[in-house]
mmCIF file of C-alpha atoms and ligand atoms in Angstrom:
data_model
loop_
_atom_site.group_PDB
_atom_site.id
_atom_site.type_symbol
_atom_site.label_atom_id
_atom_site.label_comp_id
_atom_site.label_asym_id
_atom_site.label_seq_id
_atom_site.Cartn_x
_atom_site.Cartn_y
_atom_site.Cartn_z
ATOM 1 C CA MET A 25 0.000 0.000 0.000
ATOM 2 C CA ALA A 26 1.307 3.449 -0.902
ATOM 3 C CA ARG A 27 1.448 5.760 2.080
ATOM 4 C CA THR A 28 1.581 9.488 1.312
ATOM 5 C CA PRO A 29 4.675 10.957 2.978
ATOM 6 C CA LEU A 30 4.016 13.652 5.577
ATOM 7 C CA ILE A 31 6.486 16.382 6.478
ATOM 8 C CA ALA A 32 5.244 18.260 9.545
ATOM 9 C CA GLY A 33 6.907 21.345 11.015
ATOM 10 C CA ASN A 34 6.646 21.775 14.779
ATOM 11 C CA TRP A 35 7.355 25.460 15.391
ATOM 12 C CA LYS A 36 7.379 24.884 19.174
ATOM 13 C CA MET A 37 7.215 28.169 21.152
ATOM 14 C CA VAL A 38 9.388 29.984 18.617
ATOM 15 C CA LEU A 39 7.364 32.036 16.113
ATOM 16 C CA ASP A 40 4.648 34.592 16.898
ATOM 17 C CA HIS A 41 1.686 34.985 14.540
ATOM 18 C CA GLN A 42 3.368 37.654 12.411
ATOM 19 C CA GLN A 43 6.547 35.619 11.997
ATOM 20 C CA GLY A 44 4.367 32.590 11.258
ATOM 21 C CA THR A 45 2.513 34.452 8.526
ATOM 22 C CA LEU A 46 5.775 35.454 6.902
ATOM 23 C CA LEU A 47 7.120 31.928 7.096
ATOM 24 C CA VAL A 48 4.000 30.394 5.532
ATOM 25 C CA GLN A 49 4.062 32.954 2.713
ATOM 26 C CA LYS A 50 7.746 32.267 2.013
ATOM 27 C CA LEU A 51 7.216 28.522 2.225
ATOM 28 C CA ASP A 52 4.331 28.625 -0.219
ATOM 29 C CA TRP A 53 6.315 30.806 -2.585
ATOM 30 C CA THR A 54 9.328 28.473 -2.400
ATOM 31 C CA LEU A 55 7.201 25.388 -3.027
ATOM 32 C CA LYS A 56 5.314 26.950 -5.923
ATOM 33 C CA ASP A 57 7.790 26.100 -8.597
ATOM 34 C CA ALA A 58 6.798 23.626 -11.222
ATOM 35 C CA LYS A 59 9.299 20.962 -10.171
ATOM 36 C CA HIS A 60 7.599 20.448 -6.809
ATOM 37 C CA ASP A 61 4.774 17.921 -6.955
ATOM 38 C CA HIS A 62 2.257 19.063 -4.338
ATOM 39 C CA GLY A 63 0.347 15.801 -4.433
ATOM 40 C CA ALA A 64 3.383 13.650 -3.689
ATOM 41 C CA VAL A 65 4.155 14.923 -0.189
ATOM 42 C CA GLU A 66 1.732 16.245 2.390
ATOM 43 C CA VAL A 67 3.035 19.275 4.273
ATOM 44 C CA ALA A 68 1.773 20.477 7.658
ATOM 45 C CA VAL A 69 2.711 23.319 9.977
ATOM 46 C CA LEU A 70 2.138 23.181 13.733
ATOM 47 C CA PRO A 71 2.160 26.755 15.094
ATOM 48 C CA SER A 72 1.614 27.805 18.700
ATOM 49 C CA HIS A 73 -2.046 27.995 19.664
ATOM 50 C CA THR A 74 -1.880 31.803 19.493
ATOM 51 C CA SER A 75 -1.002 31.628 15.788
ATOM 52 C CA LEU A 76 -3.499 28.989 14.680
ATOM 53 C CA ARG A 77 -6.267 31.383 13.670
ATOM 54 C CA THR A 78 -3.934 33.622 11.679
ATOM 55 C CA VAL A 79 -2.307 30.723 9.848
ATOM 56 C CA GLN A 80 -5.685 29.081 9.226
ATOM 57 C CA THR A 81 -6.998 32.277 7.634
ATOM 58 C CA LEU A 82 -3.953 32.461 5.383
ATOM 59 C CA ILE A 83 -4.123 28.798 4.326
ATOM 60 C CA GLU A 84 -7.859 28.924 3.643
ATOM 61 C CA GLY A 85 -7.953 32.403 2.134
ATOM 62 C CA ASP A 86 -5.110 31.771 -0.298
ATOM 63 C CA ARG A 87 -5.957 28.066 -0.770
ATOM 64 C CA LEU A 88 -2.445 26.990 0.130
ATOM 65 C CA ALA A 89 -1.442 23.342 -0.172
ATOM 66 C CA LEU A 90 -0.625 23.131 3.526
ATOM 67 C CA LYS A 91 -2.329 21.394 6.427
ATOM 68 C CA LEU A 92 -2.717 23.020 9.811
ATOM 69 C CA GLY A 93 -1.658 21.215 12.977
ATOM 70 C CA ALA A 94 -1.551 21.970 16.691
ATOM 71 C CA GLN A 95 1.237 21.111 19.101
ATOM 72 C CA ASP A 96 -0.976 19.804 21.899
ATOM 73 C CA VAL A 97 -4.597 19.255 22.935
ATOM 74 C CA SER A 98 -6.400 18.892 26.230
ATOM 75 C CA ALA A 99 -7.384 15.410 27.349
ATOM 76 C CA HIS A 100 -10.635 16.933 28.681
ATOM 77 C CA GLU A 101 -13.753 17.556 26.646
ATOM 78 C CA SER A 102 -14.543 21.055 27.990
ATOM 79 C CA GLY A 103 -15.012 22.958 31.217
ATOM 80 C CA ALA A 104 -12.918 24.448 33.999
ATOM 81 C CA TYR A 105 -9.418 23.687 32.696
ATOM 82 C CA THR A 106 -7.745 27.080 32.669
ATOM 83 C CA GLY A 107 -5.160 27.492 29.960
ATOM 84 C CA GLU A 108 -6.061 24.341 28.068
ATOM 85 C CA VAL A 109 -7.330 24.114 24.492
ATOM 86 C CA SER A 110 -9.880 21.463 23.583
ATOM 87 C CA ALA A 111 -10.067 19.154 20.586
ATOM 88 C CA ALA A 112 -13.437 20.694 19.688
ATOM 89 C CA GLN A 113 -11.871 24.167 19.635
ATOM 90 C CA LEU A 114 -9.038 22.957 17.396
ATOM 91 C CA ALA A 115 -11.447 21.165 15.060
ATOM 92 C CA LYS A 116 -13.504 24.371 14.734
ATOM 93 C CA LEU A 117 -10.324 26.147 13.605
ATOM 94 C CA GLY A 118 -9.805 23.732 10.733
ATOM 95 C CA VAL A 119 -6.931 21.926 12.415
ATOM 96 C CA THR A 120 -6.102 18.565 10.806
ATOM 97 C CA TYR A 121 -3.186 17.234 12.866
ATOM 98 C CA VAL A 122 -2.338 17.433 16.539
ATOM 99 C CA ALA A 123 0.872 16.261 18.189
ATOM 100 C CA VAL A 124 0.327 14.251 21.358
ATOM 101 C CA GLY A 125 2.961 12.971 23.737
ATOM 102 C CA HIS A 126 5.807 15.069 22.373
ATOM 103 C CA SER A 127 8.846 14.346 24.554
ATOM 104 C CA GLU A 128 8.889 17.981 25.722
ATOM 105 C CA ARG A 129 5.326 17.497 27.044
ATOM 106 C CA ARG A 130 6.301 14.202 28.661
ATOM 107 C CA GLN A 131 9.481 15.669 30.156
ATOM 108 C CA TYR A 132 8.378 19.150 31.284
ATOM 109 C CA HIS A 133 4.674 18.593 31.893
ATOM 110 C CA GLY A 134 4.688 15.114 33.376
ATOM 111 C CA GLU A 135 2.583 13.560 30.629
ATOM 112 C CA ASP A 136 2.561 9.793 31.027
ATOM 113 C CA ASP A 137 1.173 7.074 28.775
ATOM 114 C CA ALA A 138 -2.321 7.420 30.300
ATOM 115 C CA VAL A 139 -2.443 11.135 29.432
ATOM 116 C CA VAL A 140 -1.115 10.469 25.930
ATOM 117 C CA ARG A 141 -3.782 7.807 25.435
ATOM 118 C CA ALA A 142 -6.542 10.143 26.681
ATOM 119 C CA LYS A 143 -5.373 12.937 24.356
ATOM 120 C CA THR A 144 -5.178 10.549 21.406
ATOM 121 C CA ARG A 145 -8.745 9.379 21.991
ATOM 122 C CA ARG A 146 -10.031 12.909 22.479
ATOM 123 C CA ALA A 147 -8.408 14.080 19.244
ATOM 124 C CA LEU A 148 -9.916 11.169 17.304
ATOM 125 C CA GLU A 149 -13.368 11.825 18.765
ATOM 126 C CA HIS A 150 -13.261 15.278 17.189
ATOM 127 C CA GLY A 151 -11.971 14.204 13.793
ATOM 128 C CA LEU A 152 -8.397 15.355 14.376
ATOM 129 C CA THR A 153 -5.475 13.174 13.311
ATOM 130 C CA PRO A 154 -3.128 12.582 16.231
ATOM 131 C CA ILE A 155 0.609 12.486 15.645
ATOM 132 C CA VAL A 156 1.523 10.208 18.540
ATOM 133 C CA CYS A 157 5.118 10.899 19.535
ATOM 134 C CA VAL A 158 7.330 8.304 21.187
ATOM 135 C CA GLY A 159 11.056 8.044 21.746
ATOM 136 C CA GLU A 160 13.697 6.878 24.158
ATOM 137 C CA PRO A 161 16.016 8.986 26.309
ATOM 138 C CA LEU A 162 19.773 8.597 25.937
ATOM 139 C CA GLU A 163 20.205 6.161 28.840
ATOM 140 C CA VAL A 164 17.660 3.772 27.300
ATOM 141 C CA ARG A 165 19.457 3.954 23.945
ATOM 142 C CA ARG A 166 22.753 3.201 25.722
ATOM 143 C CA GLU A 167 21.201 0.159 27.406
ATOM 144 C CA GLY A 168 20.008 -1.037 23.994
ATOM 145 C CA THR A 169 16.354 -1.303 25.087
ATOM 146 C CA HIS A 170 15.036 1.429 22.774
ATOM 147 C CA VAL A 171 12.827 -0.944 20.761
ATOM 148 C CA PRO A 172 10.799 -2.394 23.665
ATOM 149 C CA PHE A 173 10.708 1.065 25.272
ATOM 150 C CA THR A 174 9.139 2.771 22.239
ATOM 151 C CA VAL A 175 6.904 -0.193 21.414
ATOM 152 C CA ALA A 176 5.485 -0.022 24.959
ATOM 153 C CA GLN A 177 4.745 3.698 24.503
ATOM 154 C CA VAL A 178 2.884 3.031 21.248
ATOM 155 C CA THR A 179 0.977 0.042 22.625
ATOM 156 C CA ALA A 180 -0.187 2.101 25.613
ATOM 157 C CA ALA A 181 -1.245 5.067 23.473
ATOM 158 C CA LEU A 182 -3.291 2.941 21.075
ATOM 159 C CA GLU A 183 -4.938 0.660 23.640
ATOM 160 C CA ASP A 184 -8.661 0.072 22.987
ATOM 161 C CA LEU A 185 -8.748 1.980 19.690
ATOM 162 C CA GLN A 186 -10.427 0.537 16.609
ATOM 163 C CA PRO A 187 -8.209 -0.637 13.714
ATOM 164 C CA ALA A 188 -9.719 2.014 11.391
ATOM 165 C CA GLN A 189 -8.806 4.757 13.866
ATOM 166 C CA VAL A 190 -5.238 3.489 14.090
ATOM 167 C CA ALA A 191 -4.883 3.121 10.326
ATOM 168 C CA GLY A 192 -5.594 6.832 9.913
ATOM 169 C CA LEU A 193 -3.302 8.208 12.570
ATOM 170 C CA VAL A 194 0.382 9.021 12.549
ATOM 171 C CA LEU A 195 3.169 7.751 14.795
ATOM 172 C CA ALA A 196 6.377 9.729 15.214
ATOM 173 C CA TYR A 197 9.585 8.132 16.422
ATOM 174 C CA GLU A 198 11.600 10.900 18.016
ATOM 175 C CA PRO A 199 14.599 9.728 20.049
ATOM 176 C CA VAL A 200 14.870 12.257 22.877
ATOM 177 C CA TRP A 201 18.648 12.441 22.499
ATOM 178 C CA ALA A 202 18.224 13.625 18.899
ATOM 179 C CA ILE A 203 15.710 16.417 19.499
ATOM 180 C CA GLY A 204 17.227 19.839 19.089
ATOM 181 C CA THR A 205 20.727 18.507 19.696
ATOM 182 C CA GLY A 206 22.120 18.243 16.177
ATOM 183 C CA GLU A 207 22.553 14.499 16.844
ATOM 184 C CA PHE A 208 20.355 12.438 14.587
ATOM 185 C CA ALA A 209 19.608 8.762 14.404
ATOM 186 C CA SER A 210 21.328 7.053 11.514
ATOM 187 C CA PRO A 211 18.929 6.014 8.738
ATOM 188 C CA ALA A 212 19.375 2.416 9.920
ATOM 189 C CA ASP A 213 18.524 3.399 13.522
ATOM 190 C CA ALA A 214 15.393 5.213 12.342
ATOM 191 C CA GLN A 215 14.376 2.240 10.204
ATOM 192 C CA GLU A 216 14.960 -0.243 13.052
ATOM 193 C CA VAL A 217 12.498 1.511 15.355
ATOM 194 C CA CYS A 218 9.956 2.555 12.710
ATOM 195 C CA GLU A 219 9.815 -1.053 11.476
ATOM 196 C CA ALA A 220 9.394 -2.316 15.041
ATOM 197 C CA LEU A 221 6.567 0.150 15.699
ATOM 198 C CA ARG A 222 4.765 -0.991 12.547
ATOM 199 C CA ALA A 223 5.218 -4.624 13.582
ATOM 200 C CA ALA A 224 3.826 -3.773 17.029
ATOM 201 C CA VAL A 225 0.724 -2.265 15.381
ATOM 202 C CA ALA A 226 0.351 -5.470 13.344
ATOM 203 C CA GLY A 227 0.497 -7.495 16.558
ATOM 204 C CA GLN A 228 -1.896 -5.254 18.471
ATOM 205 C CA PHE A 229 -4.327 -4.825 15.559
ATOM 206 C CA ASP A 230 -3.710 -6.457 12.180
ATOM 207 C CA ALA A 231 -1.402 -6.401 9.168
ATOM 208 C CA ALA A 232 -3.580 -4.081 7.058
ATOM 209 C CA THR A 233 -3.694 -1.501 9.856
ATOM 210 C CA ALA A 234 0.075 -1.686 10.212
ATOM 211 C CA GLN A 235 0.555 -1.173 6.487
ATOM 212 C CA ALA A 236 -1.713 1.881 6.528
ATOM 213 C CA VAL A 237 -0.403 3.721 9.590
ATOM 214 C CA ARG A 238 2.206 6.374 8.823
ATOM 215 C CA VAL A 239 5.383 6.419 10.884
ATOM 216 C CA LEU A 240 7.503 9.562 10.920
ATOM 217 C CA TYR A 241 11.042 10.113 12.153
ATOM 218 C CA GLY A 242 11.915 13.243 14.125
ATOM 219 C CA GLY A 243 15.137 14.528 15.660
ATOM 220 C CA SER A 244 17.474 17.091 14.094
ATOM 221 C CA VAL A 245 16.114 16.555 10.594
ATOM 222 C CA LYS A 246 17.843 18.934 8.175
ATOM 223 C CA PRO A 247 18.015 19.351 4.385
ATOM 224 C CA ALA A 248 21.295 17.386 4.432
ATOM 225 C CA ASN A 249 19.958 14.249 6.144
ATOM 226 C CA ILE A 250 16.296 14.019 5.093
ATOM 227 C CA ALA A 251 16.794 12.114 1.829
ATOM 228 C CA SER A 252 18.664 9.212 3.429
ATOM 229 C CA ILE A 253 16.064 8.975 6.200
ATOM 230 C CA MET A 254 13.179 9.037 3.706
ATOM 231 C CA ALA A 255 14.854 6.248 1.721
ATOM 232 C CA GLN A 256 14.039 3.832 4.565
ATOM 233 C CA PRO A 257 11.052 1.585 3.801
ATOM 234 C CA ASP A 258 9.233 2.109 7.106
ATOM 235 C CA VAL A 259 9.804 5.866 7.385
ATOM 236 C CA ASP A 260 6.842 7.762 5.953
ATOM 237 C CA GLY A 261 7.900 11.297 6.706
ATOM 238 C CA ALA A 262 9.428 13.594 9.269
ATOM 239 C CA LEU A 263 8.448 15.689 12.246
ATOM 240 C CA VAL A 264 10.764 18.660 12.011
ATOM 241 C CA GLY A 265 11.449 21.093 14.864
ATOM 242 C CA GLY A 266 14.200 23.695 14.537
ATOM 243 C CA ALA A 267 14.589 23.488 10.765
ATOM 244 C CA SER A 268 10.865 24.068 10.243
ATOM 245 C CA THR A 269 11.155 27.659 11.489
ATOM 246 C CA ASP A 270 13.316 28.545 8.483
ATOM 247 C CA ALA A 271 11.270 28.626 5.287
ATOM 248 C CA GLY A 272 14.233 27.779 3.057
ATOM 249 C CA ASP A 273 15.336 24.809 5.152
ATOM 250 C CA PHE A 274 11.824 23.495 5.596
ATOM 251 C CA ALA A 275 11.096 23.800 1.869
ATOM 252 C CA ALA A 276 14.344 21.945 1.101
ATOM 253 C CA ILE A 277 13.270 19.171 3.497
ATOM 254 C CA VAL A 278 9.853 18.953 1.811
ATOM 255 C CA ARG A 279 11.660 18.691 -1.538
ATOM 256 C CA TYR A 280 13.826 15.776 -0.383
ATOM 257 C CA ARG A 281 13.100 13.877 -3.591
ATOM 258 C CA GLU A 282 15.158 16.416 -5.490
ATOM 259 C CA HIS A 283 18.385 15.782 -3.606
ATOM 260 C CA PRO A 284 20.483 12.639 -3.350
ATOM 261 C CA ALA A 285 20.177 10.233 -0.397
HETATM 262 C C1 PEP B 312 10.723 18.073 17.481
HETATM 263 O O1 PEP B 312 10.611 18.937 18.317
HETATM 264 O O2 PEP B 312 9.759 17.331 17.242
HETATM 265 C C2 PEP B 312 12.007 17.930 16.781
HETATM 266 C C3 PEP B 312 12.186 16.856 16.077
HETATM 267 O O3 PEP B 312 12.929 18.937 16.940
HETATM 268 P P1 PEP B 312 14.309 19.133 16.122
HETATM 269 O O4 PEP B 312 14.004 18.894 14.665
HETATM 270 O O5 PEP B 312 14.713 20.549 16.402
HETATM 271 O O6 PEP B 312 15.269 18.139 16.656
#
């Protein structure tokens, strides 16, 4: 089964809504040239919540070939949860993707597997596509237990979901030691874990679901390393942090097919 590659840019808490507008305009302009096949790669941007409305207006108004994503969602439906943003609110804004369980949420906000599972379910209930992030810290990688560690995170996040829900969502393997550090997993390392996550989905659900689910790699993805990562059979795209806040770099990552692996 052909899975459409997804390149998603997580702007983190870096760009304000004016900077975001500029970036989206530059990105669109850079991707407009005839050589870039818009249908071949899906591109998403994940601004801060404060920029979602502005970026949504731009994407919809100018009919840009970009999807809108959010960086987080509340596990709660609605009510007295000061500071949180609900899945219903994101859906109303035309958001397609939402990252759940990013390692920075797990690390700095104490999000455990139960919270990640609750957020995943909530997102699905409102028609959002979760990007479920998993990844091992450096000590786990050093011990060599990164495969069972990340498989356990995925299994917990997907517990009790229906195969059709899982087939439509996105997993992102982001080794914590590679996020924002300039260290990146070798293509073989990325493939090892992405393949194992797909096999875990096959075991938990079925083979067709595993073939449909998209698995991204994230961690210091740059124009120079994206092509070799995308050449791996079980890697279906990238979740890009730092490099996604530079329109030129992000466009070059999206256009990975045009440079050698
Ligand atoms: C991320 O935050 O998801 C990420 C992968 O960051 P970076 O690309 O900066 O390592």
